[in-house]
Amino acid sequence: MNLFSKNLNYFYNNIPQFYELIKNIKTRRFQIKNDNIFDTHTNEYFYPVENGKSLMYEVNELYSNNPMKNDLWKKYFLTKELPYYDENILPITSKICNNIINISKNSNSFNSDGYYYDKQFLYTTTIFGLGSGLHLEYLTQKYNFQSLFVYEPEPEFFAISCYFVDYERIYKKLGDRFYLFIKGNIDTKILKRFYDSRTITSNFLRLEFVTYQSDKIQNALNEFHLANISNKRGWGSFEDESVGFKNHLKNINKDIKILTKTQKIDAPICVIANGASLNNEIEWIKQNQNNMIIVSVGTSIRPLLKAGIHSDFHIEIERMQRLVDILKPSLEKYKGYFLGASVIDPEHFKIAKNPLMFVRDASSTTGISNFYLDFCSPMVGNAGFSFATHFSNEIYMIGFDVGFKKNQRVHASGSFYDDKNDKKEGYPVKGNFSDDIYSNDLLNLSRQNLEMTISFMKPKKVYNLSDGAFINGTIPKRSNSIVLSTLNKQQYIQNILENFKIDKIRLLDYSGFLKLYKNKIIELLDKRPKNKQELTEIIDLVNDYTLAFYNYEPAVGTLMRGSIWHILNAIYISLHKCSLDDYPKMVDFINKEMKNYTI
C-alpha cells in the first residue's frame, strides 16, 4: 500500500493526468488476489497457478531475465550487417564509412557471427502491456537503457502496477528516456520525435516484449514497427544535398518569380498525387475542374494530361537530373503553372511555359532564403499538400494512398511507373475505406508528415478521397457524395499568384560555419568509450549536436547531417562487432577525411 500511495503522490505532483486517470477508474474488473490478478469477468487468474500457488513473481522474473538472450523477447535488428557504400555515388561519405567497416573487419577481435554487448545495458526497449508490471520493476532495477517504452491500454492494469512498480524511481533513473503510454493509442508524433532525436542508436536494435494480446496492443505494435522502419528513410548525404545547393544557386536571383508569402483564399484546393486510386477519380476531377483549384504533384501529371486535364499548378521537388527527361514530354504540353523547388535542375524552368519557384524546407537551401515552404518531405505529395494547406481551409486529397493493396500496383496507370515493377511488400495499416491496405517505410513516413502538417497548419476541412491508408486529421469521403459550387476560378488563381514575385536572396560565405561544424564533430567524438553504454552516449551527443546546428545554421546543418548520420551509424554498428580499442583509429580516419567536405 505504501508504494501505491507513493506513486499516486508522485503522479499528483508531476504527471497529474495519470493521477486523474487512476482516480477516475469506474470499473473494477481486475483484482489483486492471492498474489495474482483475478479477472472477475472470466473468473480466471492472469498469471498461472500451480498446485494452488500463484506463479506471478516467478513468471515476471522469467520475463525480465536477460532480454538479449531471452526467447520471450523479439529482437529487431534494423541493420544486421553494414553494406559497403558505392564510392562513385557518394565519394567522400562512402570512403569514410567503408574504411570504418574495414577497420572493424580487419580487427583481431572482429566477430563475424554476432555482436558484442554490455551485460547491464539494453537498447531501445518496448513493452506492450503491463499486467502487474513486476517485469518492468525487475528490468529497471537490473539494467540501464538507451530508451524504454511502455504501452498499457487498460487503465486498471496501470493502477494495479502502481502496487508493484516504483515509477518515481524509474523516472529519476531514466528521465526523458522513459516513455509511458496509458490508455488510448500510442502517440505517433512522440514516436517520430524520439526517432528524430535518437536516429542512430535507435537504428541498431529494438527489443520487444508483449505481456498479453489485444486489438489495441496489436495496433500499437504496428505503429511502432512502422515508425521504427521509417527511421531509416530520408537521411540524405552531403553529396546529394550539394547537388540541390548548387542548383539553388543557379536558379535563384533570375527572372523567375518565387514564393515570398502565403495568404489563404476562399476556395477549395484539390491536391492530386499518383497513388493507384487516382484511376477511380479521373472522371470526377474532369467534372469538377472548374469548381476547385487543382494542384498536381510528381508523376500524376501524365495520367491527368492523358485525360485532358491541365492542373492549375504542378509541383516538383526532386533534384535528380534524370527527372528532366522524365518530365519533358509532359511539361512541353502542360498549360498550367509549373512550380519547382529551387533545388531542381534548372532545365525544368526552361521547358515549362509558366515557371514559378519556391524554396522548400528540409534541404540545404532552407537557411539561405527569405521564405520557405514547410512540410515538403519526404515525397512530392507532401510538398503539394503543404502548398494547399498554406492557401486553403478546404482541401480534397486524391491519389494520396500512402499505402497499397496486396499484390496490386502502387501508382496510377498511364504514369511513369507503367513499365516498372510497381508492386511492393509492406505491413498492414488502417485503411481509409478498406481493410486490405499495406504500407512501407517511405509511405509511412510520408503519412506521418502529412498528419504533422494537418496538426500544425490546422486547415478546417481535409477530405481524403484516396483508397489507401487512413490519415489522421482527414475525413474519408467518396467523391460521388461531393457537390462543389461554381467559383471565379481565375480570380483565385490570380490571388495565389500575387504571393510570388522576383525576389533577391542574399548569399553568405558558409565556409566558416562548415569549419566550425566539422571541428566540433571531431571534438565530440574524441572521447574514448569504455563500454557500449558510453559509446551510445557519445553517438547520441553527436546526434544532438547535428540537430542543434541545423537549427543554428540550417544550410550547413542540412548539408552535413545525412553524411554524419551515415558515419555515426557505421561507427556504432562496427564497434558492436569488434573491440572498442579500434574506436580511436576510426575517429582519426574521420578527422583526416573531413577536410574533403567543402562548399
PDB file of C-alpha atoms in Angstrom, residues 253-484:
ATOM      1  CA  ASN A 253      18.004  35.642 -58.459  1.00  0.00           C
ATOM      2  CA  LYS A 254      16.907  35.067 -62.046  1.00  0.00           C
ATOM      3  CA  ASP A 255      13.744  36.293 -63.733  1.00  0.00           C
ATOM      4  CA  ILE A 256      11.540  33.565 -62.234  1.00  0.00           C
ATOM      5  CA  LYS A 257       9.019  34.672 -59.648  1.00  0.00           C
ATOM      6  CA  ILE A 258       9.469  32.965 -56.281  1.00  0.00           C
ATOM      7  CA  LEU A 259       7.030  32.294 -53.439  1.00  0.00           C
ATOM      8  CA  THR A 260       7.588  35.018 -50.834  1.00  0.00           C
ATOM      9  CA  LYS A 261       4.498  34.624 -48.630  1.00  0.00           C
ATOM     10  CA  THR A 262       1.207  32.718 -48.434  1.00  0.00           C
ATOM     11  CA  GLN A 263      -2.307  34.019 -47.923  1.00  0.00           C
ATOM     12  CA  LYS A 264      -5.493  31.937 -47.675  1.00  0.00           C
ATOM     13  CA  ILE A 265      -8.120  32.066 -50.423  1.00  0.00           C
ATOM     14  CA  ASP A 266     -11.807  31.244 -50.017  1.00  0.00           C
ATOM     15  CA  ALA A 267     -11.792  28.365 -52.482  1.00  0.00           C
ATOM     16  CA  PRO A 268     -11.285  24.597 -52.287  1.00  0.00           C
ATOM     17  CA  ILE A 269      -7.979  23.131 -53.413  1.00  0.00           C
ATOM     18  CA  CYS A 270      -7.754  19.597 -54.768  1.00  0.00           C
ATOM     19  CA  VAL A 271      -4.274  18.068 -54.456  1.00  0.00           C
ATOM     20  CA  ILE A 272      -3.608  15.124 -56.753  1.00  0.00           C
ATOM     21  CA  ALA A 273      -0.864  12.576 -56.149  1.00  0.00           C
ATOM     22  CA  ASN A 274      -0.135   9.458 -58.174  1.00  0.00           C
ATOM     23  CA  GLY A 275      -1.463   6.673 -55.946  1.00  0.00           C
ATOM     24  CA  ALA A 276      -3.274   3.828 -57.694  1.00  0.00           C
ATOM     25  CA  SER A 277      -6.691   5.130 -56.570  1.00  0.00           C
ATOM     26  CA  LEU A 278      -6.245   8.208 -58.793  1.00  0.00           C
ATOM     27  CA  ASN A 279      -7.607   5.991 -61.594  1.00  0.00           C
ATOM     28  CA  ASN A 280     -11.002   5.936 -59.878  1.00  0.00           C
ATOM     29  CA  GLU A 281     -11.313   9.725 -59.661  1.00  0.00           C
ATOM     30  CA  ILE A 282     -10.322  10.961 -63.133  1.00  0.00           C
ATOM     31  CA  GLU A 283     -13.947  11.475 -64.213  1.00  0.00           C
ATOM     32  CA  TRP A 284     -14.843  13.314 -61.012  1.00  0.00           C
ATOM     33  CA  ILE A 285     -11.836  15.606 -61.474  1.00  0.00           C
ATOM     34  CA  LYS A 286     -12.934  16.298 -65.054  1.00  0.00           C
ATOM     35  CA  GLN A 287     -16.447  17.177 -63.973  1.00  0.00           C
ATOM     36  CA  ASN A 288     -15.265  19.477 -61.187  1.00  0.00           C
ATOM     37  CA  GLN A 289     -12.120  21.021 -62.650  1.00  0.00           C
ATOM     38  CA  ASN A 290     -13.791  24.420 -62.921  1.00  0.00           C
ATOM     39  CA  ASN A 291     -15.082  24.294 -59.327  1.00  0.00           C
ATOM     40  CA  MET A 292     -11.763  23.980 -57.494  1.00  0.00           C
ATOM     41  CA  ILE A 293      -8.089  24.890 -57.731  1.00  0.00           C
ATOM     42  CA  ILE A 294      -6.189  21.799 -58.870  1.00  0.00           C
ATOM     43  CA  VAL A 295      -2.645  21.139 -57.684  1.00  0.00           C
ATOM     44  CA  SER A 296      -0.910  18.094 -59.178  1.00  0.00           C
ATOM     45  CA  VAL A 297       2.372  16.660 -57.973  1.00  0.00           C
ATOM     46  CA  GLY A 298       5.105  14.486 -59.412  1.00  0.00           C
ATOM     47  CA  THR A 299       4.160  11.769 -61.858  1.00  0.00           C
ATOM     48  CA  SER A 300       0.403  12.395 -61.577  1.00  0.00           C
ATOM     49  CA  ILE A 301       0.830  14.945 -64.378  1.00  0.00           C
ATOM     50  CA  ARG A 302       0.945  12.255 -67.066  1.00  0.00           C
ATOM     51  CA  PRO A 303      -2.386  10.433 -66.369  1.00  0.00           C
ATOM     52  CA  LEU A 304      -4.054  13.840 -65.904  1.00  0.00           C
ATOM     53  CA  LEU A 305      -2.813  15.137 -69.251  1.00  0.00           C
ATOM     54  CA  LYS A 306      -3.802  11.864 -70.910  1.00  0.00           C
ATOM     55  CA  ALA A 307      -7.348  12.548 -69.658  1.00  0.00           C
ATOM     56  CA  GLY A 308      -7.204  16.113 -70.997  1.00  0.00           C
ATOM     57  CA  ILE A 309      -6.870  17.679 -67.532  1.00  0.00           C
ATOM     58  CA  HIS A 310      -4.398  20.508 -67.008  1.00  0.00           C
ATOM     59  CA  SER A 311      -3.935  21.212 -63.288  1.00  0.00           C
ATOM     60  CA  ASP A 312      -3.651  24.853 -62.304  1.00  0.00           C
ATOM     61  CA  PHE A 313      -0.337  24.285 -60.515  1.00  0.00           C
ATOM     62  CA  HIS A 314       2.088  21.405 -60.854  1.00  0.00           C
ATOM     63  CA  ILE A 315       4.769  20.864 -58.191  1.00  0.00           C
ATOM     64  CA  GLU A 316       8.173  19.189 -58.369  1.00  0.00           C
ATOM     65  CA  ILE A 317      10.871  18.949 -55.689  1.00  0.00           C
ATOM     66  CA  GLU A 318      13.354  16.268 -56.839  1.00  0.00           C
ATOM     67  CA  ARG A 319      16.917  17.395 -57.612  1.00  0.00           C
ATOM     68  CA  MET A 320      17.885  14.366 -59.706  1.00  0.00           C
ATOM     69  CA  GLN A 321      18.934  15.217 -63.253  1.00  0.00           C
ATOM     70  CA  ARG A 322      17.021  12.365 -64.891  1.00  0.00           C
ATOM     71  CA  LEU A 323      13.746  13.957 -63.784  1.00  0.00           C
ATOM     72  CA  VAL A 324      14.201  16.404 -66.673  1.00  0.00           C
ATOM     73  CA  ASP A 325      13.953  13.585 -69.238  1.00  0.00           C
ATOM     74  CA  ILE A 326      11.021  12.003 -67.398  1.00  0.00           C
ATOM     75  CA  LEU A 327       9.031  15.244 -67.233  1.00  0.00           C
ATOM     76  CA  LYS A 328       9.973  16.884 -70.528  1.00  0.00           C
ATOM     77  CA  PRO A 329       7.201  15.343 -72.723  1.00  0.00           C
ATOM     78  CA  SER A 330       4.561  16.319 -70.156  1.00  0.00           C
ATOM     79  CA  LEU A 331       5.923  19.802 -69.442  1.00  0.00           C
ATOM     80  CA  GLU A 332       6.033  20.640 -73.148  1.00  0.00           C
ATOM     81  CA  LYS A 333       2.235  20.068 -73.296  1.00  0.00           C
ATOM     82  CA  TYR A 334       1.332  21.443 -69.864  1.00  0.00           C
ATOM     83  CA  LYS A 335      -0.562  24.772 -69.837  1.00  0.00           C
ATOM     84  CA  GLY A 336      -0.727  25.450 -66.083  1.00  0.00           C
ATOM     85  CA  TYR A 337       1.825  26.996 -63.735  1.00  0.00           C
ATOM     86  CA  PHE A 338       4.885  24.856 -63.101  1.00  0.00           C
ATOM     87  CA  LEU A 339       6.014  25.323 -59.502  1.00  0.00           C
ATOM     88  CA  GLY A 340       9.503  23.943 -58.934  1.00  0.00           C
ATOM     89  CA  ALA A 341      11.582  23.850 -55.766  1.00  0.00           C
ATOM     90  CA  SER A 342      14.770  25.879 -56.122  1.00  0.00           C
ATOM     91  CA  VAL A 343      16.857  22.687 -55.781  1.00  0.00           C
ATOM     92  CA  ILE A 344      15.612  21.053 -59.001  1.00  0.00           C
ATOM     93  CA  ASP A 345      17.605  21.012 -62.222  1.00  0.00           C
ATOM     94  CA  PRO A 346      17.466  24.443 -63.963  1.00  0.00           C
ATOM     95  CA  GLU A 347      16.356  22.778 -67.222  1.00  0.00           C
ATOM     96  CA  HIS A 348      12.837  22.341 -65.820  1.00  0.00           C
ATOM     97  CA  PHE A 349      12.317  26.083 -65.671  1.00  0.00           C
ATOM     98  CA  LYS A 350      13.468  26.433 -69.276  1.00  0.00           C
ATOM     99  CA  ILE A 351      10.988  23.823 -70.533  1.00  0.00           C
ATOM    100  CA  ALA A 352       7.956  24.977 -68.535  1.00  0.00           C
ATOM    101  CA  LYS A 353       5.658  27.567 -70.162  1.00  0.00           C
ATOM    102  CA  ASN A 354       4.713  29.264 -66.880  1.00  0.00           C
ATOM    103  CA  PRO A 355       7.552  28.674 -64.413  1.00  0.00           C
ATOM    104  CA  LEU A 356       7.354  29.630 -60.752  1.00  0.00           C
ATOM    105  CA  MET A 357       9.683  28.756 -57.906  1.00  0.00           C
ATOM    106  CA  PHE A 358       9.629  28.097 -54.170  1.00  0.00           C
ATOM    107  CA  VAL A 359      12.220  27.287 -51.545  1.00  0.00           C
ATOM    108  CA  ARG A 360      11.447  24.088 -49.654  1.00  0.00           C
ATOM    109  CA  ASP A 361      12.269  23.069 -46.119  1.00  0.00           C
ATOM    110  CA  ALA A 362      14.362  20.010 -45.186  1.00  0.00           C
ATOM    111  CA  SER A 363      17.027  20.919 -47.725  1.00  0.00           C
ATOM    112  CA  SER A 364      20.327  22.798 -47.690  1.00  0.00           C
ATOM    113  CA  THR A 365      18.549  25.851 -49.103  1.00  0.00           C
ATOM    114  CA  THR A 366      16.210  26.403 -46.143  1.00  0.00           C
ATOM    115  CA  GLY A 367      18.547  28.753 -44.309  1.00  0.00           C
ATOM    116  CA  ILE A 368      19.526  30.842 -47.330  1.00  0.00           C
ATOM    117  CA  SER A 369      16.124  32.101 -48.385  1.00  0.00           C
ATOM    118  CA  ASN A 370      13.725  34.851 -47.440  1.00  0.00           C
ATOM    119  CA  PHE A 371      10.736  32.481 -47.275  1.00  0.00           C
ATOM    120  CA  TYR A 372      10.385  28.714 -47.485  1.00  0.00           C
ATOM    121  CA  LEU A 373       7.549  26.203 -47.602  1.00  0.00           C
ATOM    122  CA  ASP A 374       7.270  23.862 -44.600  1.00  0.00           C
ATOM    123  CA  PHE A 375       6.489  20.116 -44.542  1.00  0.00           C
ATOM    124  CA  CYS A 376       7.792  19.264 -48.036  1.00  0.00           C
ATOM    125  CA  SER A 377       9.413  15.926 -47.258  1.00  0.00           C
ATOM    126  CA  PRO A 378       9.850  13.088 -47.871  1.00  0.00           C
ATOM    127  CA  MET A 379       7.779  12.959 -51.078  1.00  0.00           C
ATOM    128  CA  VAL A 380       6.500  15.472 -53.572  1.00  0.00           C
ATOM    129  CA  GLY A 381       2.958  14.718 -52.380  1.00  0.00           C
ATOM    130  CA  ASN A 382       3.915  16.205 -49.017  1.00  0.00           C
ATOM    131  CA  ALA A 383       5.047  19.396 -50.752  1.00  0.00           C
ATOM    132  CA  GLY A 384       1.805  19.650 -52.737  1.00  0.00           C
ATOM    133  CA  PHE A 385      -0.305  19.088 -49.638  1.00  0.00           C
ATOM    134  CA  SER A 386       1.700  21.667 -47.699  1.00  0.00           C
ATOM    135  CA  PHE A 387       1.140  24.181 -50.501  1.00  0.00           C
ATOM    136  CA  ALA A 388      -2.619  23.518 -50.297  1.00  0.00           C
ATOM    137  CA  THR A 389      -2.774  23.965 -46.516  1.00  0.00           C
ATOM    138  CA  HIS A 390      -0.947  27.286 -46.795  1.00  0.00           C
ATOM    139  CA  PHE A 391      -3.582  28.580 -49.223  1.00  0.00           C
ATOM    140  CA  SER A 392      -6.923  26.974 -48.352  1.00  0.00           C
ATOM    141  CA  ASN A 393      -9.045  25.733 -45.454  1.00  0.00           C
ATOM    142  CA  GLU A 394     -10.942  23.267 -47.664  1.00  0.00           C
ATOM    143  CA  ILE A 395      -8.756  20.578 -49.198  1.00  0.00           C
ATOM    144  CA  TYR A 396      -9.541  17.453 -51.224  1.00  0.00           C
ATOM    145  CA  MET A 397      -6.868  14.743 -51.465  1.00  0.00           C
ATOM    146  CA  ILE A 398      -6.810  12.374 -54.436  1.00  0.00           C
ATOM    147  CA  GLY A 399      -4.216   9.659 -55.067  1.00  0.00           C
ATOM    148  CA  PHE A 400      -2.718  10.134 -51.596  1.00  0.00           C
ATOM    149  CA  ASP A 401      -2.823   6.413 -50.956  1.00  0.00           C
ATOM    150  CA  VAL A 402       0.408   6.358 -48.872  1.00  0.00           C
ATOM    151  CA  GLY A 403      -0.208   2.627 -48.978  1.00  0.00           C
ATOM    152  CA  PHE A 404      -1.266  -0.079 -51.387  1.00  0.00           C
ATOM    153  CA  LYS A 405      -3.418  -3.168 -51.739  1.00  0.00           C
ATOM    154  CA  LYS A 406      -1.683  -6.518 -51.611  1.00  0.00           C
ATOM    155  CA  ASN A 407      -0.366  -7.712 -54.983  1.00  0.00           C
ATOM    156  CA  GLN A 408      -1.668  -4.563 -56.689  1.00  0.00           C
ATOM    157  CA  ARG A 409       0.201  -1.667 -58.247  1.00  0.00           C
ATOM    158  CA  VAL A 410       1.194   1.293 -56.106  1.00  0.00           C
ATOM    159  CA  HIS A 411       0.820   4.048 -58.712  1.00  0.00           C
ATOM    160  CA  ALA A 412      -1.907   5.122 -61.116  1.00  0.00           C
ATOM    161  CA  SER A 413      -1.914   3.685 -64.637  1.00  0.00           C
ATOM    162  CA  GLY A 414      -0.766   5.856 -67.507  1.00  0.00           C
ATOM    163  CA  SER A 415       2.145   7.243 -65.475  1.00  0.00           C
ATOM    164  CA  PHE A 416       5.911   6.858 -65.398  1.00  0.00           C
ATOM    165  CA  TYR A 417       5.593   3.570 -63.475  1.00  0.00           C
ATOM    166  CA  ASP A 418       3.615   1.644 -66.099  1.00  0.00           C
ATOM    167  CA  ASP A 419       6.610  -0.336 -67.343  1.00  0.00           C
ATOM    168  CA  LYS A 420       8.229  -0.691 -63.910  1.00  0.00           C
ATOM    169  CA  ASN A 421       7.860  -3.325 -61.210  1.00  0.00           C
ATOM    170  CA  ASP A 422       5.300  -1.394 -59.206  1.00  0.00           C
ATOM    171  CA  LYS A 423       4.281  -3.933 -56.571  1.00  0.00           C
ATOM    172  CA  LYS A 424       5.639  -3.604 -53.041  1.00  0.00           C
ATOM    173  CA  GLU A 425       5.906  -5.576 -49.837  1.00  0.00           C
ATOM    174  CA  GLY A 426       4.672  -3.977 -46.653  1.00  0.00           C
ATOM    175  CA  TYR A 427       2.831  -4.132 -43.369  1.00  0.00           C
ATOM    176  CA  PRO A 428      -0.907  -3.852 -42.694  1.00  0.00           C
ATOM    177  CA  VAL A 429      -2.228  -0.416 -41.697  1.00  0.00           C
ATOM    178  CA  LYS A 430      -5.636   1.095 -41.094  1.00  0.00           C
ATOM    179  CA  GLY A 431      -7.326   1.842 -44.416  1.00  0.00           C
ATOM    180  CA  ASN A 432      -9.195   4.957 -45.451  1.00  0.00           C
ATOM    181  CA  PHE A 433     -12.041   2.915 -46.983  1.00  0.00           C
ATOM    182  CA  SER A 434     -10.922  -0.732 -46.973  1.00  0.00           C
ATOM    183  CA  ASP A 435      -9.162  -3.137 -44.628  1.00  0.00           C
ATOM    184  CA  ASP A 436      -6.600  -4.560 -47.060  1.00  0.00           C
ATOM    185  CA  ILE A 437      -4.102  -1.682 -47.082  1.00  0.00           C
ATOM    186  CA  TYR A 438      -0.361  -2.098 -46.570  1.00  0.00           C
ATOM    187  CA  SER A 439       2.437   0.405 -46.104  1.00  0.00           C
ATOM    188  CA  ASN A 440       6.224   0.525 -46.110  1.00  0.00           C
ATOM    189  CA  ASP A 441       8.857   2.746 -44.533  1.00  0.00           C
ATOM    190  CA  LEU A 442       8.768   5.582 -47.099  1.00  0.00           C
ATOM    191  CA  LEU A 443       4.979   5.690 -47.466  1.00  0.00           C
ATOM    192  CA  ASN A 444       4.529   5.578 -43.716  1.00  0.00           C
ATOM    193  CA  LEU A 445       6.968   8.453 -43.240  1.00  0.00           C
ATOM    194  CA  SER A 446       5.003  10.428 -45.808  1.00  0.00           C
ATOM    195  CA  ARG A 447       1.774   9.680 -43.917  1.00  0.00           C
ATOM    196  CA  GLN A 448       3.301  10.772 -40.613  1.00  0.00           C
ATOM    197  CA  ASN A 449       4.425  14.056 -42.144  1.00  0.00           C
ATOM    198  CA  LEU A 450       1.015  14.662 -43.714  1.00  0.00           C
ATOM    199  CA  GLU A 451      -0.506  14.228 -40.262  1.00  0.00           C
ATOM    200  CA  MET A 452       2.058  16.626 -38.816  1.00  0.00           C
ATOM    201  CA  THR A 453       1.186  19.190 -41.487  1.00  0.00           C
ATOM    202  CA  ILE A 454      -2.502  18.979 -40.593  1.00  0.00           C
ATOM    203  CA  SER A 455      -1.731  19.227 -36.880  1.00  0.00           C
ATOM    204  CA  PHE A 456       0.416  22.335 -37.376  1.00  0.00           C
ATOM    205  CA  MET A 457      -1.417  24.155 -40.181  1.00  0.00           C
ATOM    206  CA  LYS A 458      -4.924  23.321 -38.864  1.00  0.00           C
ATOM    207  CA  PRO A 459      -6.960  23.530 -42.096  1.00  0.00           C
ATOM    208  CA  LYS A 460     -10.679  23.423 -41.267  1.00  0.00           C
ATOM    209  CA  LYS A 461     -11.673  20.566 -43.585  1.00  0.00           C
ATOM    210  CA  VAL A 462      -9.448  17.987 -45.253  1.00  0.00           C
ATOM    211  CA  TYR A 463     -11.338  15.368 -47.251  1.00  0.00           C
ATOM    212  CA  ASN A 464      -9.419  12.248 -48.246  1.00  0.00           C
ATOM    213  CA  LEU A 465     -10.867  10.655 -51.394  1.00  0.00           C
ATOM    214  CA  SER A 466      -7.973   8.206 -51.699  1.00  0.00           C
ATOM    215  CA  ASP A 467      -8.427   4.448 -51.341  1.00  0.00           C
ATOM    216  CA  GLY A 468      -5.295   3.880 -49.296  1.00  0.00           C
ATOM    217  CA  ALA A 469      -4.068   4.328 -45.724  1.00  0.00           C
ATOM    218  CA  PHE A 470      -6.101   6.332 -43.242  1.00  0.00           C
ATOM    219  CA  ILE A 471      -4.534   9.718 -42.480  1.00  0.00           C
ATOM    220  CA  ASN A 472      -5.275  11.190 -39.049  1.00  0.00           C
ATOM    221  CA  GLY A 473      -6.911  14.609 -39.294  1.00  0.00           C
ATOM    222  CA  THR A 474      -8.642  13.869 -42.602  1.00  0.00           C
ATOM    223  CA  ILE A 475     -12.264  12.978 -43.323  1.00  0.00           C
ATOM    224  CA  PRO A 476     -12.739   9.906 -45.564  1.00  0.00           C
ATOM    225  CA  LYS A 477     -15.076  10.939 -48.363  1.00  0.00           C
ATOM    226  CA  ARG A 478     -16.380   9.266 -51.505  1.00  0.00           C
ATOM    227  CA  SER A 479     -16.267  11.585 -54.495  1.00  0.00           C
ATOM    228  CA  ASN A 480     -19.817  10.703 -55.567  1.00  0.00           C
ATOM    229  CA  SER A 481     -21.097  12.334 -52.373  1.00  0.00           C
ATOM    230  CA  ILE A 482     -19.344  15.647 -53.048  1.00  0.00           C
ATOM    231  CA  VAL A 483     -21.047  18.577 -54.766  1.00  0.00           C
ATOM    232  CA  LEU A 484     -18.892  21.636 -55.339  1.00  0.00           C
TER     233      LEU A 484
END
